[in-house]
mmCIF file of C-alpha atoms in Angstrom:
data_model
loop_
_atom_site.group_PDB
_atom_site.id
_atom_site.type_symbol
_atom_site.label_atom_id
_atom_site.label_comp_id
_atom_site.label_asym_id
_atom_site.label_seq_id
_atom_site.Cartn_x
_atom_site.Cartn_y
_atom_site.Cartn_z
ATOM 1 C CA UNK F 1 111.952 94.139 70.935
ATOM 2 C CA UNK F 2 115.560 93.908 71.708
ATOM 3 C CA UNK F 3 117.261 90.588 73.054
ATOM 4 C CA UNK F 4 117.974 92.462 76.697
ATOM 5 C CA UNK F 5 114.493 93.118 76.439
ATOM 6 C CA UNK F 6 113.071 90.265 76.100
ATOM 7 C CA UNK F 7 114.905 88.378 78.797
ATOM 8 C CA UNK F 8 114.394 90.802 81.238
ATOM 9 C CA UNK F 9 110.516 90.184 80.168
ATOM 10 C CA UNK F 10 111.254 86.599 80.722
ATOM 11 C CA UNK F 11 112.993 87.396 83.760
ATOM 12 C CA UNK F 12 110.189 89.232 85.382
ATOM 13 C CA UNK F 13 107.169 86.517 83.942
ATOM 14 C CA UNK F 14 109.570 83.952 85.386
ATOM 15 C CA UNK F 15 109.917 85.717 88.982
ATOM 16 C CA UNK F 16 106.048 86.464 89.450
ATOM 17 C CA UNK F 17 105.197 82.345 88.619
ATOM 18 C CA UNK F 18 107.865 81.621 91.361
ATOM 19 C CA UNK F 19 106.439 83.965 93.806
ATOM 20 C CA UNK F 20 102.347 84.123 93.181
ATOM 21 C CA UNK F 21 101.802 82.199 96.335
ATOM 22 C CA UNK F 22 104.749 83.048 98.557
ATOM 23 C CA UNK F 23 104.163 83.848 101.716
ATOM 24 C CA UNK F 24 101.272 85.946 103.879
ATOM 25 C CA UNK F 25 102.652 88.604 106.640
ATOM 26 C CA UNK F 26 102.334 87.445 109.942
ATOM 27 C CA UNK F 27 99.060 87.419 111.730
ATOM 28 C CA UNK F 28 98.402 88.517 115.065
ATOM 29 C CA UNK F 29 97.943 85.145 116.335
ATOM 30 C CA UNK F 30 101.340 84.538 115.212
ATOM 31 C CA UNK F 31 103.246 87.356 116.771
ATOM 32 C CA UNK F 32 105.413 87.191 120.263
ATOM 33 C CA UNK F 33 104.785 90.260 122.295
ATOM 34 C CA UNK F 34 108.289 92.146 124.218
ATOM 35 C CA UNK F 35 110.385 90.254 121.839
ATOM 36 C CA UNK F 36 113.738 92.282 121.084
ATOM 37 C CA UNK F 37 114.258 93.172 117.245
ATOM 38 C CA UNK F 38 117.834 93.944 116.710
ATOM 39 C CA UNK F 39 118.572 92.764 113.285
ATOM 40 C CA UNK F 40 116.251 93.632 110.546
ATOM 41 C CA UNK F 41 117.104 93.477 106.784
ATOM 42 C CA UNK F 42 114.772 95.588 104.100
ATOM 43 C CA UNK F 43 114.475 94.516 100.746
ATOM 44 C CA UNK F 44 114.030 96.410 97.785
ATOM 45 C CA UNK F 45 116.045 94.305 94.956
ATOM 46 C CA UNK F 46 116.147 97.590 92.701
ATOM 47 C CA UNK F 47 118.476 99.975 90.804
ATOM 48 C CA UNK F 48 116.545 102.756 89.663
ATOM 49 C CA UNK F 49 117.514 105.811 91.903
ATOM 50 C CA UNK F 50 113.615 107.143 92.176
ATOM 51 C CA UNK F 51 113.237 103.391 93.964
ATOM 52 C CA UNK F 52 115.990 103.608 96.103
ATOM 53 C CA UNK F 53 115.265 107.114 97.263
ATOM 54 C CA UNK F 54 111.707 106.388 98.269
ATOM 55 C CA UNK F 55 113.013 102.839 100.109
ATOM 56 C CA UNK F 56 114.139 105.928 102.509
ATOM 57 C CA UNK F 57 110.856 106.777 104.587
ATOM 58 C CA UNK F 58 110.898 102.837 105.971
ATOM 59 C CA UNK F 59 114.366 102.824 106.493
ATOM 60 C CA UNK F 60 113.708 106.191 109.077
ATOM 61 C CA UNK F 61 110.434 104.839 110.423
ATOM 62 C CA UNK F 62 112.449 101.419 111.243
ATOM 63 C CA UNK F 63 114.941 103.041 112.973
ATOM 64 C CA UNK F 64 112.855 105.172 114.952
ATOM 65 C CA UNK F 65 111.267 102.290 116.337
ATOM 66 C CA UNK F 66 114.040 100.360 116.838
ATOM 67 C CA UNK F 67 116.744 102.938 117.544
ATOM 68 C CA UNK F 68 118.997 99.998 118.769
ATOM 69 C CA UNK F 69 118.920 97.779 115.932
ATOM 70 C CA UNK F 70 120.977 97.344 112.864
ATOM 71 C CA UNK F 71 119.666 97.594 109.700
ATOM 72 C CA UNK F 72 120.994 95.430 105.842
ATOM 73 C CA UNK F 73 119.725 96.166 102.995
ATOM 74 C CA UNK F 74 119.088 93.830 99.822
ATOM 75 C CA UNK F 75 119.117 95.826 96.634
ATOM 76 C CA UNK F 76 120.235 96.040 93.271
ATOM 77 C CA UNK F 77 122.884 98.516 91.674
ATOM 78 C CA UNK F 78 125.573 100.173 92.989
ATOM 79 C CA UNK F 79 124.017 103.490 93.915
ATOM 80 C CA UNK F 80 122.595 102.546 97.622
ATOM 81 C CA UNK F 81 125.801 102.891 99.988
ATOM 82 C CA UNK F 82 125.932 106.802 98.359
ATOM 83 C CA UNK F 83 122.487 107.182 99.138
ATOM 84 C CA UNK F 84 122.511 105.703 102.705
ATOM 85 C CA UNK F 85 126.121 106.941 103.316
ATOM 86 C CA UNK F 86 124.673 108.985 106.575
ATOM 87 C CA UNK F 87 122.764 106.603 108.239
ATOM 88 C CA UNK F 88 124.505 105.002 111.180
ATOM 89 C CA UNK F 89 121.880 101.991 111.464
ATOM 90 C CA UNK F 90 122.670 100.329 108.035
ATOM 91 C CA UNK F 91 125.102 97.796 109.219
ATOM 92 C CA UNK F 92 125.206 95.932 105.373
ATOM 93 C CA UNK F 93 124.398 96.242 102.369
ATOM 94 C CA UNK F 94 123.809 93.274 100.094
ATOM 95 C CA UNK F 95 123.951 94.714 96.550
ATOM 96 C CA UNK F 96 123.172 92.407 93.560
ATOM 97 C CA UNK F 97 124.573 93.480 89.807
ATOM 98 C CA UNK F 98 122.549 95.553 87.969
ATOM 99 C CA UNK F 99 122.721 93.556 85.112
ATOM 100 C CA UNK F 100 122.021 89.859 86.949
ATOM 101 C CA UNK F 101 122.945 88.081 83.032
ATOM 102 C CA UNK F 102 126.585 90.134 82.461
ATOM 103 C CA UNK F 103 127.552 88.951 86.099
ATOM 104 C CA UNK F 104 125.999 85.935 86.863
ATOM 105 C CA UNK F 105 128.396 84.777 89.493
ATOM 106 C CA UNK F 106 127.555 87.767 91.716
ATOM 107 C CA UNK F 107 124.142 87.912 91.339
ATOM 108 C CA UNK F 108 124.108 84.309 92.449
ATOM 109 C CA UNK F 109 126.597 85.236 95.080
ATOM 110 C CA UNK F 110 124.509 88.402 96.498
ATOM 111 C CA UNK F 111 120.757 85.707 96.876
ATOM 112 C CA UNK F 112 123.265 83.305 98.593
ATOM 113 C CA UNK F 113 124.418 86.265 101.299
ATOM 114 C CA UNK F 114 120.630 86.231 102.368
ATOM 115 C CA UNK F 115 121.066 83.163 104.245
ATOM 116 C CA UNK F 116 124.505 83.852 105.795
ATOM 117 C CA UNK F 117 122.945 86.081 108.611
ATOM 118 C CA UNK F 118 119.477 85.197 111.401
ATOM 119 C CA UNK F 119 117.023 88.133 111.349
ATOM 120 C CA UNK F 120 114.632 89.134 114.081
ATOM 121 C CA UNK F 121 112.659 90.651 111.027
ATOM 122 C CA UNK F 122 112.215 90.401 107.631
ATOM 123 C CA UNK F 123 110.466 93.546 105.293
ATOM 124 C CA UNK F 124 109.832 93.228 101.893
ATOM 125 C CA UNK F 125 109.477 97.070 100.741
ATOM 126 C CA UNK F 126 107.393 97.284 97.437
ATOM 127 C CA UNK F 127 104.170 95.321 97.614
ATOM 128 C CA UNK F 128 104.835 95.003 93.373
ATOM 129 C CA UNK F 129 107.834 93.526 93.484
ATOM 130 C CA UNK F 130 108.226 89.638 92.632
ATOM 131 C CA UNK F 131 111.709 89.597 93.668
ATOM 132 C CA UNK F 132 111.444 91.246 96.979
ATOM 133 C CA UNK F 133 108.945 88.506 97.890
ATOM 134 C CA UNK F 134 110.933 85.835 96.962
ATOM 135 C CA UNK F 135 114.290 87.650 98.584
ATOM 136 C CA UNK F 136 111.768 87.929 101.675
ATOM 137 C CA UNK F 137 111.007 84.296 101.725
ATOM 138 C CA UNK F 138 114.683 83.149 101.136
ATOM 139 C CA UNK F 139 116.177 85.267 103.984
ATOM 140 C CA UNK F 140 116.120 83.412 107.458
ATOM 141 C CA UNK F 141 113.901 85.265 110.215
ATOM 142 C CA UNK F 142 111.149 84.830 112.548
ATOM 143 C CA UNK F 143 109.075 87.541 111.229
ATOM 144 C CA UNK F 144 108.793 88.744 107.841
ATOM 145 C CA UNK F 145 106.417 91.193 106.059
ATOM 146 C CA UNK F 146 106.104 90.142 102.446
ATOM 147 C CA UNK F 147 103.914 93.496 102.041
ATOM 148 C CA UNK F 148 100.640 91.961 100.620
ATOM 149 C CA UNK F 149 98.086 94.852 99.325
ATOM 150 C CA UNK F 150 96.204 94.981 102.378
ATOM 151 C CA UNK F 151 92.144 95.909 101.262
ATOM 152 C CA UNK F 152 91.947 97.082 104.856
ATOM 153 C CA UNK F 153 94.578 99.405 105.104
ATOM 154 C CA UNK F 154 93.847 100.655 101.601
ATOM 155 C CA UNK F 155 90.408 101.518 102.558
ATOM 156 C CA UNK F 156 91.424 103.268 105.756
ATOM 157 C CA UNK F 157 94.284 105.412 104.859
ATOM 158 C CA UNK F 158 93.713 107.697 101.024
ATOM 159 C CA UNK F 159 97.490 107.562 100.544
ATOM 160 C CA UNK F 160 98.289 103.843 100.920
ATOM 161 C CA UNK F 161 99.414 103.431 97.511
ATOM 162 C CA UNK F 162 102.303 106.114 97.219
ATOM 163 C CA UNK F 163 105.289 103.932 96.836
ATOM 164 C CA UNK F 164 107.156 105.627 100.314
ATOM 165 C CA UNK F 165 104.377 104.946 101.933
ATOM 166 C CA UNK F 166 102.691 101.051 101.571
ATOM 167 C CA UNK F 167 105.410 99.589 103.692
ATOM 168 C CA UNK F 168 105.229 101.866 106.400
ATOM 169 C CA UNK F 169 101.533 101.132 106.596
ATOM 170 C CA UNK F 170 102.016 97.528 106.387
ATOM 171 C CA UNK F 171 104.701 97.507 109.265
ATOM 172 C CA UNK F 172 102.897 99.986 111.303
ATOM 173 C CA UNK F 173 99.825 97.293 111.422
ATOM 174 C CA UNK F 174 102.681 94.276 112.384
ATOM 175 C CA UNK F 175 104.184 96.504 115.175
ATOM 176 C CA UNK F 176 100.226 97.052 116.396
ATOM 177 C CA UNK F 177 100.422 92.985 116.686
ATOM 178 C CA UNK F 178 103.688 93.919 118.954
ATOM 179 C CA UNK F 179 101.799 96.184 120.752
ATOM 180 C CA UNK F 180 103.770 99.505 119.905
ATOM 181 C CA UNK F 181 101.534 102.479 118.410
ATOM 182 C CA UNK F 182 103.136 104.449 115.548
ATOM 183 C CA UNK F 183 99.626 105.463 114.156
ATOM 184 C CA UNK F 184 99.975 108.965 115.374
ATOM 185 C CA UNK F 185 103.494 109.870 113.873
ATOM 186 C CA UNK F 186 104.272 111.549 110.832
ATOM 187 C CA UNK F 187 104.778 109.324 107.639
ATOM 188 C CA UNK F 188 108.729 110.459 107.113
ATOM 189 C CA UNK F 189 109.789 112.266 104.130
ATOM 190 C CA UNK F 190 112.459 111.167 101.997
ATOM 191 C CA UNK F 191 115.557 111.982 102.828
ATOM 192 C CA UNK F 192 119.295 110.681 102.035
ATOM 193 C CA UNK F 193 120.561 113.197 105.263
ATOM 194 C CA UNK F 194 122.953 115.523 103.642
ATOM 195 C CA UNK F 195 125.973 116.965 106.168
ATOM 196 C CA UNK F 196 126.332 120.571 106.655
ATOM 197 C CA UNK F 197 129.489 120.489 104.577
ATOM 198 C CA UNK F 198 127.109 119.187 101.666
ATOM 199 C CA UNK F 199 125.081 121.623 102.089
ATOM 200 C CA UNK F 200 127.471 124.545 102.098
ATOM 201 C CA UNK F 201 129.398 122.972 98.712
ATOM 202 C CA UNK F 202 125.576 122.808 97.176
ATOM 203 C CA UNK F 203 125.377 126.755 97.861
ATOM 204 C CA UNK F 204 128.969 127.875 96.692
ATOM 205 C CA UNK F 205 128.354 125.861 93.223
ATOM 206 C CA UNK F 206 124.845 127.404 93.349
ATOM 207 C CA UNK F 207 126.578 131.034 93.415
ATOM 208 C CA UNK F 208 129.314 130.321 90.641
ATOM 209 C CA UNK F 209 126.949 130.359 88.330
ATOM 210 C CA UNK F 210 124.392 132.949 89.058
ATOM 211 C CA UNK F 211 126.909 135.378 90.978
ATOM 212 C CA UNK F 212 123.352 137.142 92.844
ATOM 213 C CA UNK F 213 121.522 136.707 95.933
ATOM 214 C CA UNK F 214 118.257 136.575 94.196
ATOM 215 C CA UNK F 215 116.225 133.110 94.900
ATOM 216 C CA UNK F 216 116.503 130.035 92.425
ATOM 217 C CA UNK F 217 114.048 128.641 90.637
ATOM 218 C CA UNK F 218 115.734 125.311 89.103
ATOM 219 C CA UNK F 219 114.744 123.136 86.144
ATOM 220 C CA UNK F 220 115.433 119.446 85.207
ATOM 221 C CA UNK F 221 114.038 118.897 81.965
ATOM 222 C CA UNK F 222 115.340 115.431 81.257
ATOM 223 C CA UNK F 223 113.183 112.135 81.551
ATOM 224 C CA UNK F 224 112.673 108.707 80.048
ATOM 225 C CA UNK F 225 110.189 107.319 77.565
ATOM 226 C CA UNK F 226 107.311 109.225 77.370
ATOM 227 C CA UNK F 227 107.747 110.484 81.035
ATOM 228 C CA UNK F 228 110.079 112.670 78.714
ATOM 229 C CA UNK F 229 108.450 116.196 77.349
ATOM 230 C CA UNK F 230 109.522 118.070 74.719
ATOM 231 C CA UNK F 231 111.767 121.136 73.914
ATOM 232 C CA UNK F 232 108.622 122.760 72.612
ATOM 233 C CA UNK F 233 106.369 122.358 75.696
ATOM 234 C CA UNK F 234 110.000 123.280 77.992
ATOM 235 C CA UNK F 235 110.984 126.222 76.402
ATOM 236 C CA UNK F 236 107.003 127.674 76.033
ATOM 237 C CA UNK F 237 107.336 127.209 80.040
ATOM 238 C CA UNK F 238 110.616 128.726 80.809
ATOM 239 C CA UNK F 239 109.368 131.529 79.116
ATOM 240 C CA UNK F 240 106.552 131.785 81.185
ATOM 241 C CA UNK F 241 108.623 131.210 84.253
ATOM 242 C CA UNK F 242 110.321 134.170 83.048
ATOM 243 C CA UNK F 243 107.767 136.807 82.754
ATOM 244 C CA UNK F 244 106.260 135.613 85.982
ATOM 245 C CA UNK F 245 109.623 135.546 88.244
ATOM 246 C CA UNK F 246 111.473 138.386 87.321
ATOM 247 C CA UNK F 247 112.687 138.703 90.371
ATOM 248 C CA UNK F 248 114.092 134.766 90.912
ATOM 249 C CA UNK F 249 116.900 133.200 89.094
ATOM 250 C CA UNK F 250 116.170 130.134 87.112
ATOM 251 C CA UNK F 251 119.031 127.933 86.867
ATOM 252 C CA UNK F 252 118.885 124.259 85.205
ATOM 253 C CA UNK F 253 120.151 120.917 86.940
ATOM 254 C CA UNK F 254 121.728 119.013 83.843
ATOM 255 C CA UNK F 255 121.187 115.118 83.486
ATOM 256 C CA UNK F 256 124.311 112.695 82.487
ATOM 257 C CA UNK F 257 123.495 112.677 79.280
ATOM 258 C CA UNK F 258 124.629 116.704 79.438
ATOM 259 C CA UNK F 259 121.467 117.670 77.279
ATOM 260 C CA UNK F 260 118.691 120.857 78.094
ATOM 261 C CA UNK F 261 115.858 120.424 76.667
ATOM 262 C CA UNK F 262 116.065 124.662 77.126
ATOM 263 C CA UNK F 263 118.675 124.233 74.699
ATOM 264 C CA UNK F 264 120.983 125.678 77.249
ATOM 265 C CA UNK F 265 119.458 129.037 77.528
ATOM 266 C CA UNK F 266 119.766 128.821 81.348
ATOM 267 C CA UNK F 267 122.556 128.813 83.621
ATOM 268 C CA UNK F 268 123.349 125.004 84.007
ATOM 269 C CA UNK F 269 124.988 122.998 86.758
ATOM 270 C CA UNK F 270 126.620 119.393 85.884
ATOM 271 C CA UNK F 271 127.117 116.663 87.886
ATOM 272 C CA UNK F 272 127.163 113.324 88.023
ATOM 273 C CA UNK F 273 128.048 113.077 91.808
ATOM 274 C CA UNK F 274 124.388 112.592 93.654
ATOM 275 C CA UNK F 275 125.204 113.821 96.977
ATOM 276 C CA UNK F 276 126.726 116.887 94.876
ATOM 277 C CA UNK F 277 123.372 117.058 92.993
ATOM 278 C CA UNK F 278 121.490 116.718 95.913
ATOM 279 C CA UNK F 279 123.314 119.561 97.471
ATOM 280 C CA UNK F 280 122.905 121.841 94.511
ATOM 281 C CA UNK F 281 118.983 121.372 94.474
ATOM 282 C CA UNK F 282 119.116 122.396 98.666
ATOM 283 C CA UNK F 283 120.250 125.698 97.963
ATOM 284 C CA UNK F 284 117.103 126.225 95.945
ATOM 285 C CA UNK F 285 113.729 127.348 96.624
ATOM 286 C CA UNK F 286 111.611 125.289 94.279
ATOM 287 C CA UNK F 287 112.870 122.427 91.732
ATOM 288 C CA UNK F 288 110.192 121.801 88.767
ATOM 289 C CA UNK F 289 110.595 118.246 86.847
ATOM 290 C CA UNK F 290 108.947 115.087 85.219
ATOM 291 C CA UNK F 291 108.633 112.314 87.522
ATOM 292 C CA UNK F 292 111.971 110.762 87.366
ATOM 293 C CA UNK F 293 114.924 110.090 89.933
ATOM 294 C CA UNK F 294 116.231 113.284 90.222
ATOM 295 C CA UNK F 295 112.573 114.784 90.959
ATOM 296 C CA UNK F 296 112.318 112.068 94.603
ATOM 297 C CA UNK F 297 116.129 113.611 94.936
ATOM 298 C CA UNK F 298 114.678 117.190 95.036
ATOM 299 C CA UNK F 299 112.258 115.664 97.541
ATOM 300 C CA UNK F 300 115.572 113.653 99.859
ATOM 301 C CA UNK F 301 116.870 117.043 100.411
ATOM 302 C CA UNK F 302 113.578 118.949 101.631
ATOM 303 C CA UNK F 303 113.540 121.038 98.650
ATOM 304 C CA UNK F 304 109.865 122.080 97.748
ATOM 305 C CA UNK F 305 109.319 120.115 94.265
ATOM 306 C CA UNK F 306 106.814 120.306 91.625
ATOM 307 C CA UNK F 307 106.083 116.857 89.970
ATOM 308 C CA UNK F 308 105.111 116.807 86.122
ATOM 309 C CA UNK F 309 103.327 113.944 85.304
ATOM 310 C CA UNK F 310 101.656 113.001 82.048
ATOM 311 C CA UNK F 311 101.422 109.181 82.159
ATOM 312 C CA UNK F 312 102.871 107.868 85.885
ATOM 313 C CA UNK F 313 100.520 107.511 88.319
ATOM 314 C CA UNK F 314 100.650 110.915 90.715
ATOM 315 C CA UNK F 315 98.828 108.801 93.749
ATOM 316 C CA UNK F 316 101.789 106.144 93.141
ATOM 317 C CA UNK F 317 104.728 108.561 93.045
ATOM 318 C CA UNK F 318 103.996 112.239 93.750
ATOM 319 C CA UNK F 319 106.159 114.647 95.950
ATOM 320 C CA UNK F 320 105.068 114.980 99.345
ATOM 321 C CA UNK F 321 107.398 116.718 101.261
ATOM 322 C CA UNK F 322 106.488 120.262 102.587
ATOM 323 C CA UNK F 323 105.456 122.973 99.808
ATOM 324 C CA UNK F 324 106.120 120.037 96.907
ATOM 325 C CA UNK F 325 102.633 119.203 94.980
ATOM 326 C CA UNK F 326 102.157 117.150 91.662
ATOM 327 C CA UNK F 327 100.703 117.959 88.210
ATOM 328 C CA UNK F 328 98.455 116.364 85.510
ATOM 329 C CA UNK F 329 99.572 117.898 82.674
ATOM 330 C CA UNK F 330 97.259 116.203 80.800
ATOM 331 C CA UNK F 331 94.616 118.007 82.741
ATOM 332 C CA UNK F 332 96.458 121.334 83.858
ATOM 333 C CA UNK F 333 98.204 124.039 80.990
ATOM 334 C CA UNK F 334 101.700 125.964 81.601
ATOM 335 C CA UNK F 335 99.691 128.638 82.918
ATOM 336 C CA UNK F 336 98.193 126.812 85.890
ATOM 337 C CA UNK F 337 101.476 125.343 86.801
ATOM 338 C CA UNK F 338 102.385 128.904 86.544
ATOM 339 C CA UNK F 339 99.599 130.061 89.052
ATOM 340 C CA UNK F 340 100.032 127.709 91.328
ATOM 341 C CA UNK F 341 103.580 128.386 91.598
ATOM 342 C CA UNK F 342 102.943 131.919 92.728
ATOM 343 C CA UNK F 343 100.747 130.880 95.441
ATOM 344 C CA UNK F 344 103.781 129.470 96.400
ATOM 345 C CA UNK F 345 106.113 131.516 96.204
#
């Protein structure tokens, strides 16, 4: 195990004995009824882009319910104001280094900001995460949801453990203590709200490289670890993809390491702007990947996305927008995939 690795294992062992017994979501008997919430901060201390991305669906529902109130963030990385860039709510964003031990000063810096501002509320967004319990705990506020796994809630509703979805459940049951009703309304979908001048970019560099009006069928063949799957099972599929679309273009999205697991054979697009990604994948009318960052990008800009998964948990971080749908491809061969997609389409 590397050094890096090893302290980050540290690290993490270190954060969940600090944090085993912090804090319990208010309880009913707690709550003040008609109180106004105007400054809320959500926590998700995190720099993987899949993470931020699916932080997204709490950040709308909070600002539906609270259309007057401004919104910080506390997260990790630098990738966050890009992602939020179009929502007029997020007042700050409180962004620690990515690598806490290479910049100690501002990592130290960014947990000390928690206390410079009063909250009326307080939402710690992954239920897993030691650090957004503790950041939860440290910031100053009347309420706070530290986002316990709630037995209840997990019995009542079948998707309670998707990742965009647990905290919305979990402040849907505070506001009920408040006496506002958001039971009925859609669970959002992620989204990072791309302009119309985005959108029109995405579908000019779509038609550079194809140079047709035929629909796009677009690839991203790139994960990590063993998320990652091979050139052997890729290529098998794109030729199947192939034979069964003659009629659609398929185009690859390329990741920053500039590698195609297709070994190129399709036209490619490059980027390593996410908005200009994200843009890209709008202007097409299915995106097929491994569960990875780019796939939940697929899913920000409404783009109907098939999720390959062969070790992830689907339940945990499948798709859900309209059209998308996941895939055990432990259980399920290139030819299924291929089936289902022309139900689809």
């Amino acid at each position: 195990m590397k050094v890096s690795k090893k302290v980050n294992a540290a690290r993490r062992s270190l954060m969940r004995g600090l944090t085993k017994n912090v804090g319990k979501s208010h309880s009913e008997g707690f709550v003040q009824k008609n109180i106004p919430i105007k400054k809320i901060l959500i926590s998700r201390p995190n720099h993987r882009l899949g993470n931020l991305l699916l932080l997204s669906p709490l950040v709308q529902e909070v600002i539906e319910t609270f259309p007057d109130a401004k919104v910080d963030l506390f997260v990790k990385g630098g990738i966050t104001p890009i992602i939020y860039k179009n929502y007029k709510n997020i007042d700050r964003i409180i962004q620690l280094p990515k690598k806490p031990f290479s910049s100690l000063f501002q990592y130290i810096k960014g947990w000390a900001t928690l206390k410079s501002r009063k909250y009326d509320l307080v939402i710690n967004a992954s239920y897993g995460s030691s650090s957004g319990k503790l950041s939860t705990s440290m910031a100053r506020s009347e309420y706070k949801i530290f986002g316990d796994t709630d037995e209840k809630l997990q019995s009542k509703f079948t998707d309670y453990r998707h990742a965009a979805k647990n905290s919305i459940y979990s402040f849907r049951d505070f506001l009920s203590h408040l006496d506002i009703d958001r039971s009925s309304s859609k669970i959002p979908d992620l989204d990072i709200k791309l302009s119309s001048d985005e959108q029109e970019e995405g579908r000019k560099k779509l038609h550079d490289i194809i140079k047709n009006d035929k629909k796009s069928i677009c690839l991203f063949t790139n994960a990590t670890g063993a998320k990652c799957y091979s050139e052997e099972w890729w290529n098998a599929f794109y030729e199947k993809l192939e034979t069964a679309f003659p009629n659609y273009n398929i185009v690859e999205l390329l990741p920053v390491e500039n590698i195609s697991k297709i070994n190129f054979r399709a036209p490619s697009f490059y980027s390593k702007d996410i908005r200009e990604m994200g843009g890209f994948i709008a202007n097409c009318s299915v995106f097929i990947a491994a569960d990875n960052g780019v796939m939940h990008l697929a899913s920000a800009v409404n783009t109907p996305t098939v999720g390959l998964f062969v070790m992830t948990e689907e339940t945990v971080y499948k798709p859900y927008n309209e059209g998308s749908f996941s895939v055990d491809t432990n259980e399920k061969s290139t030819e299924e995939i291929i089936n289902l997609l022309q139900k689809f389409l």
